[in-house]
Short mmCIF file of C-alpha atoms in Angstrom, two decimals:
data_model
loop_
_atom_site.label_atom_id
_atom_site.label_comp_id
_atom_site.label_asym_id
_atom_site.label_seq_id
_atom_site.Cartn_x
_atom_site.Cartn_y
_atom_site.Cartn_z
CA MET P 5 16.19 0.59 -21.58
CA SER P 6 12.85 1.56 -19.04
CA ARG P 7 9.43 2.94 -20.43
CA GLY P 8 7.36 4.23 -18.16
CA ARG P 9 4.21 5.48 -19.83
CA GLY P 10 3.51 8.97 -19.98
CA SER P 11 0.71 10.77 -18.03
CA SER P 12 -1.54 12.97 -17.47
CA ARG P 13 -2.44 15.24 -14.44
CA LEU P 14 -6.60 13.56 -13.77
CA PRO P 15 -8.61 16.56 -12.32
CA PRO P 16 -10.33 15.75 -8.68
CA SER P 17 -13.28 12.63 -9.27
CA GLN P 18 -16.71 13.35 -8.67
CA ARG P 19 -17.58 10.53 -8.91
CA PRO P 20 -18.20 8.13 -5.71
CA GLU P 21 -16.43 5.12 -6.72
CA CYS P 22 -13.23 5.14 -8.32
CA PHE P 23 -11.21 2.04 -10.36
CA ALA P 24 -8.31 -0.25 -8.11
CA PRO P 25 -6.78 -2.04 -10.62
CA ARG P 26 -4.63 -4.23 -8.68
CA THR P 27 -7.63 -5.23 -6.59
CA LEU P 28 -9.71 -6.00 -8.88
CA HIS P 29 -12.35 -3.99 -7.26
CA VAL P 30 -14.17 -0.35 -7.28
CA TRP P 31 -12.74 1.27 -4.41
CA ARG P 32 -15.50 3.71 -2.42
CA THR P 33 -14.63 6.34 -1.91
CA ARG P 34 -14.40 7.59 1.43
CA LEU P 35 -14.61 10.90 3.00
CA CYS P 36 -11.63 12.54 5.37
CA THR P 37 -11.24 15.29 8.10
CA ALA P 38 -10.10 17.40 5.35
CA ARG P 39 -14.22 17.68 3.92
CA ALA P 40 -13.29 15.64 1.02
CA THR P 41 -13.29 12.15 -0.27
CA ASP P 42 -10.01 10.42 -0.12
CA VAL P 43 -9.64 9.95 -3.33
CA ASP P 44 -9.63 13.68 -3.98
CA VAL P 45 -7.44 14.72 -0.85
CA LEU P 46 -4.79 12.99 -2.65
CA ARG P 47 -5.32 14.19 -6.21
CA ARG P 48 -5.10 17.56 -4.64
CA LEU P 49 -2.33 17.42 -3.17
CA ARG P 50 -0.13 16.48 -5.82
CA GLU P 51 -1.70 19.47 -8.09
CA LYS P 52 0.87 20.95 -4.85
CA ARG P 53 2.98 18.85 -4.79
CA ILE P 54 2.17 17.86 -1.44
CA PRO P 55 4.14 14.54 -0.58
CA VAL P 56 1.65 12.03 1.96
CA LEU P 57 2.55 8.96 4.16
CA LEU P 58 0.03 7.25 4.41
CA TYR P 59 -0.24 4.92 7.57
CA GLY P 60 -1.77 2.20 9.54
CA PRO P 61 -2.16 -1.86 10.11
CA PRO P 62 -1.53 -4.22 7.09
CA GLY P 63 -4.49 -4.98 4.97
CA THR P 64 -6.57 -1.70 5.39
CA GLY P 65 -6.47 -0.39 2.18
CA LYS P 66 -3.61 1.81 1.68
CA THR P 67 -2.40 0.80 -1.67
CA ALA P 68 -5.78 -0.49 -3.04
CA LEU P 69 -6.37 3.45 -2.04
CA VAL P 70 -3.48 4.98 -3.96
CA GLU P 71 -4.26 3.40 -6.46
CA ALA P 72 -8.28 4.70 -6.76
CA ALA P 73 -6.47 8.34 -6.57
CA PHE P 74 -3.06 7.58 -9.41
CA PRO P 75 -4.24 5.48 -13.32
CA ASP P 76 -0.46 6.25 -13.65
CA LEU P 77 1.46 4.46 -10.27
CA LEU P 78 4.18 3.40 -10.03
CA THR P 79 4.77 -0.19 -7.87
CA GLY P 80 8.21 -0.67 -9.55
CA THR P 81 10.14 -1.36 -5.96
CA GLY P 82 7.68 -3.51 -4.40
CA THR P 83 7.17 -4.40 -0.67
CA GLY P 84 9.78 -2.06 1.08
CA THR P 85 12.50 -5.16 3.17
CA GLY P 86 15.99 -4.61 4.83
CA ASP P 87 17.24 -6.01 1.63
CA THR P 88 15.73 -3.02 -0.60
CA VAL P 89 18.95 -1.07 -1.99
CA VAL P 90 19.57 2.06 -4.08
CA GLU P 91 19.41 0.59 -7.28
CA ASP P 92 15.82 -0.62 -6.91
CA PHE P 93 15.23 2.13 -7.55
CA LEU P 94 17.50 4.10 -9.60
CA GLY P 95 18.06 1.17 -12.04
CA ASN P 96 21.51 -1.95 -12.54
CA PHE P 97 23.26 -3.40 -15.24
CA ILE P 98 21.45 -6.40 -16.68
CA PRO P 99 22.65 -9.16 -18.59
CA LEU P 100 22.20 -9.59 -22.68
CA SER P 101 22.41 -12.41 -24.74
CA ASP P 102 25.91 -11.57 -26.44
CA GLY P 103 27.77 -10.88 -23.34
CA GLY P 104 27.53 -7.49 -22.38
CA PHE P 105 25.28 -5.55 -20.35
CA GLU P 106 21.50 -2.86 -20.11
CA PHE P 107 21.32 -0.40 -17.98
CA VAL P 108 18.25 -0.78 -17.16
CA TYR P 109 16.53 1.99 -15.21
CA GLY P 110 14.24 2.00 -11.56
CA PRO P 111 11.42 3.79 -10.96
CA LEU P 112 12.06 6.36 -8.80
CA VAL P 113 14.33 7.55 -12.49
CA THR P 114 10.61 6.38 -14.28
CA ALA P 115 7.98 7.78 -12.82
CA MET P 116 11.21 11.25 -12.76
CA ARG P 117 10.64 11.78 -16.34
CA ASP P 118 6.66 10.16 -16.68
CA GLY P 119 6.05 12.39 -14.54
CA ARG P 120 4.04 9.41 -12.68
CA ALA P 121 3.67 9.25 -9.25
CA LEU P 122 5.39 6.67 -7.36
CA LEU P 123 4.25 4.13 -3.72
CA VAL P 124 7.07 3.64 -1.68
CA ASP P 125 5.32 0.61 1.33
CA ASP P 126 6.56 -0.30 3.59
CA ALA P 127 8.57 2.56 3.83
CA THR P 128 10.17 2.43 7.28
CA LEU P 129 11.07 -0.71 6.53
CA ILE P 130 13.77 -0.09 4.33
CA PRO P 131 17.54 1.56 5.44
CA PRO P 132 17.04 5.38 5.73
CA LYS P 133 20.30 5.77 4.07
CA VAL P 134 18.77 4.02 0.84
CA LEU P 135 15.68 6.16 1.21
CA ALA P 136 17.16 9.12 1.06
CA VAL P 137 17.91 8.59 -2.58
CA LEU P 138 14.37 9.71 -2.88
CA TYR P 139 14.44 13.32 -0.71
CA PRO P 140 16.58 15.04 -3.50
CA ALA P 141 13.80 14.15 -5.42
CA MET P 142 11.17 15.19 -3.44
CA ASP P 143 12.29 19.19 -2.27
CA GLY P 144 12.82 22.12 -3.87
CA ARG P 145 15.40 20.81 -6.24
CA ARG P 146 13.40 17.88 -7.93
CA VAL P 147 16.91 16.49 -9.15
CA ILE P 148 18.44 12.95 -9.26
CA THR P 149 22.06 11.60 -9.97
CA ILE P 150 22.62 8.25 -11.26
CA PRO P 151 26.33 7.56 -9.43
CA GLY P 152 26.40 3.96 -10.79
CA TYR P 153 25.62 4.66 -14.17
CA ARG P 154 28.05 7.85 -15.22
CA ASN P 155 26.30 9.94 -13.34
CA GLU P 156 23.71 10.47 -15.24
CA ARG P 157 21.84 13.41 -14.24
CA VAL P 158 17.31 13.24 -14.10
CA GLU P 159 15.16 16.29 -13.70
CA ALA P 160 11.27 15.74 -12.53
CA ASN P 161 9.12 15.80 -15.49
CA ASP P 162 5.41 18.14 -13.38
CA GLY P 163 3.54 14.75 -12.23
CA PHE P 164 6.25 13.29 -9.86
CA TYR P 165 5.48 12.59 -6.83
CA VAL P 166 6.00 10.40 -3.94
CA ILE P 167 3.94 8.55 -2.02
CA ALA P 168 5.06 6.09 1.34
CA GLY P 169 2.78 3.53 2.92
CA HIS P 170 3.64 2.55 6.68
CA ASN P 171 2.41 0.07 8.81
CA PRO P 172 2.90 1.28 12.92
CA GLY P 173 3.55 -1.54 14.91
CA VAL P 174 4.93 -4.57 12.55
CA HIS P 175 9.21 -5.46 13.55
CA GLY P 176 10.82 -3.86 11.77
CA ALA P 177 9.13 -0.38 10.66
CA ILE P 178 11.22 2.60 12.66
CA LEU P 179 9.36 5.91 10.98
CA THR P 180 12.41 8.50 11.75
CA GLU P 181 12.67 12.48 11.79
CA ALA P 182 14.21 12.05 8.99
CA LEU P 183 11.81 10.62 6.38
CA ALA P 184 8.18 12.08 8.75
CA SER P 185 9.81 15.33 8.09
CA ARG P 186 9.49 14.63 4.40
CA PHE P 187 5.76 13.91 3.94
CA ASP P 188 4.18 17.25 5.00
CA VAL P 189 1.21 15.22 4.72
CA HIS P 190 0.62 12.13 7.93
CA ILE P 191 -3.07 10.18 6.54
CA GLU P 192 -3.80 7.17 8.38
CA VAL P 193 -5.64 4.86 6.63
CA THR P 194 -8.57 2.07 8.43
CA THR P 195 -10.57 -0.41 7.13
CA ASP P 196 -13.65 0.72 6.57
CA TRP P 197 -16.16 -2.26 7.71
CA ASP P 198 -19.27 -0.80 5.15
CA LEU P 199 -16.80 -1.31 2.39
CA ALA P 200 -15.55 -4.76 3.46
CA ARG P 201 -19.96 -5.11 3.54
CA HIS P 202 -20.67 -3.80 0.60
CA LEU P 203 -18.54 -6.80 -1.33
CA GLY P 204 -19.05 -9.45 0.44
CA VAL P 205 -18.28 -10.13 3.44
CA PRO P 206 -21.19 -11.98 5.98
CA ASN P 207 -21.52 -8.81 9.30
CA PRO P 208 -20.68 -11.29 11.47
CA ALA P 209 -17.32 -11.60 10.65
CA VAL P 210 -17.11 -7.94 9.41
CA GLN P 211 -18.33 -7.64 13.72
CA ALA P 212 -15.64 -10.26 14.83
CA ALA P 213 -12.73 -8.55 13.07
CA ILE P 214 -14.25 -4.29 14.59
CA ALA P 215 -14.46 -5.88 18.19
CA LEU P 216 -10.74 -7.37 17.81
CA ASN P 217 -9.62 -3.58 16.46
CA ALA P 218 -10.86 -2.58 19.51
CA ASP P 219 -8.04 -4.31 21.69
CA LEU P 220 -5.57 -3.44 19.44
CA ALA P 221 -2.91 -2.95 21.33
CA GLY P 222 -4.12 -4.30 24.40
CA ARG P 223 -5.27 -7.46 24.38
CA VAL P 224 -4.41 -8.48 20.47
CA GLY P 225 -1.83 -7.98 19.03
CA TRP P 226 -2.94 -8.68 15.82
CA ALA P 227 -6.83 -8.24 13.93
CA THR P 228 -8.38 -8.81 10.70
CA GLN P 229 -8.32 -6.17 8.23
CA LEU P 230 -9.62 -5.65 4.89
CA ARG P 231 -7.96 -7.76 3.20
CA GLU P 232 -8.32 -10.93 5.28
CA LEU P 233 -11.86 -9.88 5.20
CA LEU P 234 -11.65 -9.87 1.55
CA GLY P 235 -10.35 -12.98 1.76
CA PHE P 236 -12.83 -14.77 4.00
CA ALA P 237 -15.61 -13.28 1.70
CA ARG P 238 -13.51 -15.22 -1.65
CA VAL P 239 -13.00 -18.60 0.62
CA ARG P 240 -16.76 -18.78 1.42
CA LYS P 241 -17.57 -18.63 -2.39
CA THR P 242 -15.86 -21.24 -2.93
CA LEU P 243 -15.79 -24.07 0.02
CA GLY P 244 -17.91 -22.19 2.20
CA LEU P 245 -18.73 -20.68 5.57
CA PRO P 246 -17.82 -23.51 7.61
CA ALA P 247 -14.22 -23.31 6.16
CA ALA P 248 -13.90 -20.07 5.90
CA ILE P 249 -14.59 -19.60 9.25
CA SER P 250 -12.11 -22.32 9.94
CA ASN P 251 -9.52 -20.84 8.15
CA LEU P 252 -9.92 -16.55 9.27
CA ALA P 253 -9.12 -18.42 12.61
CA GLY P 254 -6.31 -19.64 11.15
CA ARG P 255 -3.56 -16.99 9.74
CA ALA P 256 -3.80 -15.43 13.52
CA PRO P 257 -0.30 -15.22 14.53
CA ALA P 258 -0.26 -18.34 17.01
CA ASP P 259 0.43 -15.72 19.87
CA ASP P 260 -3.10 -14.45 19.16
CA ARG P 261 -4.93 -17.22 17.61
CA GLU P 262 -7.07 -17.77 20.51
CA GLN P 263 -8.18 -14.33 21.40
CA VAL P 264 -9.11 -14.09 17.15
CA LEU P 265 -10.94 -17.14 18.19
CA ALA P 266 -12.69 -15.90 20.46
CA ALA P 267 -14.29 -13.19 19.01
CA LEU P 268 -15.38 -15.40 16.16
CA ARG P 269 -17.48 -17.30 18.13
CA GLN P 270 -19.14 -14.57 20.32
CA HIS P 271 -20.38 -13.83 16.63
CA GLY P 272 -20.15 -16.45 15.38
CA THR P 273 -20.39 -21.25 15.40
CA ASP P 274 -17.58 -22.80 18.06
CA ILE P 275 -14.97 -23.54 15.11
CA THR P 276 -11.07 -24.54 15.17
CA ALA P 277 -7.69 -23.56 13.20
CA LEU P 278 -8.69 -24.63 9.63
CA THR P 279 -7.02 -28.03 9.55
CA LEU P 280 -6.59 -31.65 7.58
CA GLY P 281 -8.11 -34.66 9.05
CA LYS P 282 -8.00 -38.42 9.14
CA GLN P 283 -7.43 -40.06 5.59
CA ARG P 284 -10.86 -40.87 4.05
#
């Protein structure tokens, strides 16, 4: 059987920083248009059971933000894809060493019973019929059944909360009306350039990323976000600045590489994508 640790509702954070465990760095809270910090807004929405959809380009820190807001977060379904099935949420039978089978509850069931927050990442890549398994748990009923396991009834305990992530523009991502309407609050998450600098990303790389993002959906279809910039900082410390710059260029999709190279050259040095040379 699946076992989830219990949770207690946390008071709104009064601190300027919160720990995001998976990313192994301190999340520096940001003010939003709700006149509160991002972490505080998410915690207040959870307290009132108001589901939120976070959207923005991949790598802007959506998952890290949710982890900083909710230390009890469950992400058991992983990143959503077109192959995600209902059993990924509810659970399934697994074989035992003695030849029998045991039903192991999925992350939705665990989150409901333990009163935990559940992140559905890349929700718009998941087939709508699969996502529909969430809806009875999110609305006033807060009850689901498990058809594959004796139609077992599961009720949500206090603290249960669903957050979803959406990457607009990603191939195959479809924000259906049914999905959008289930989340009363939609919050755009963009890359925090000040956070990137604070975490050791050199300013020229940040400036190049800002320039690329200004052209996003215009001349370019891809731009460096916080995830790539943090990777840049790590490679720079390990292999040096020229290799880090070249590697950042090489991470760009082929169709956008020339524009990425141009932006990096404008704010750095003449570079090419990182590659292996001749034998020594």
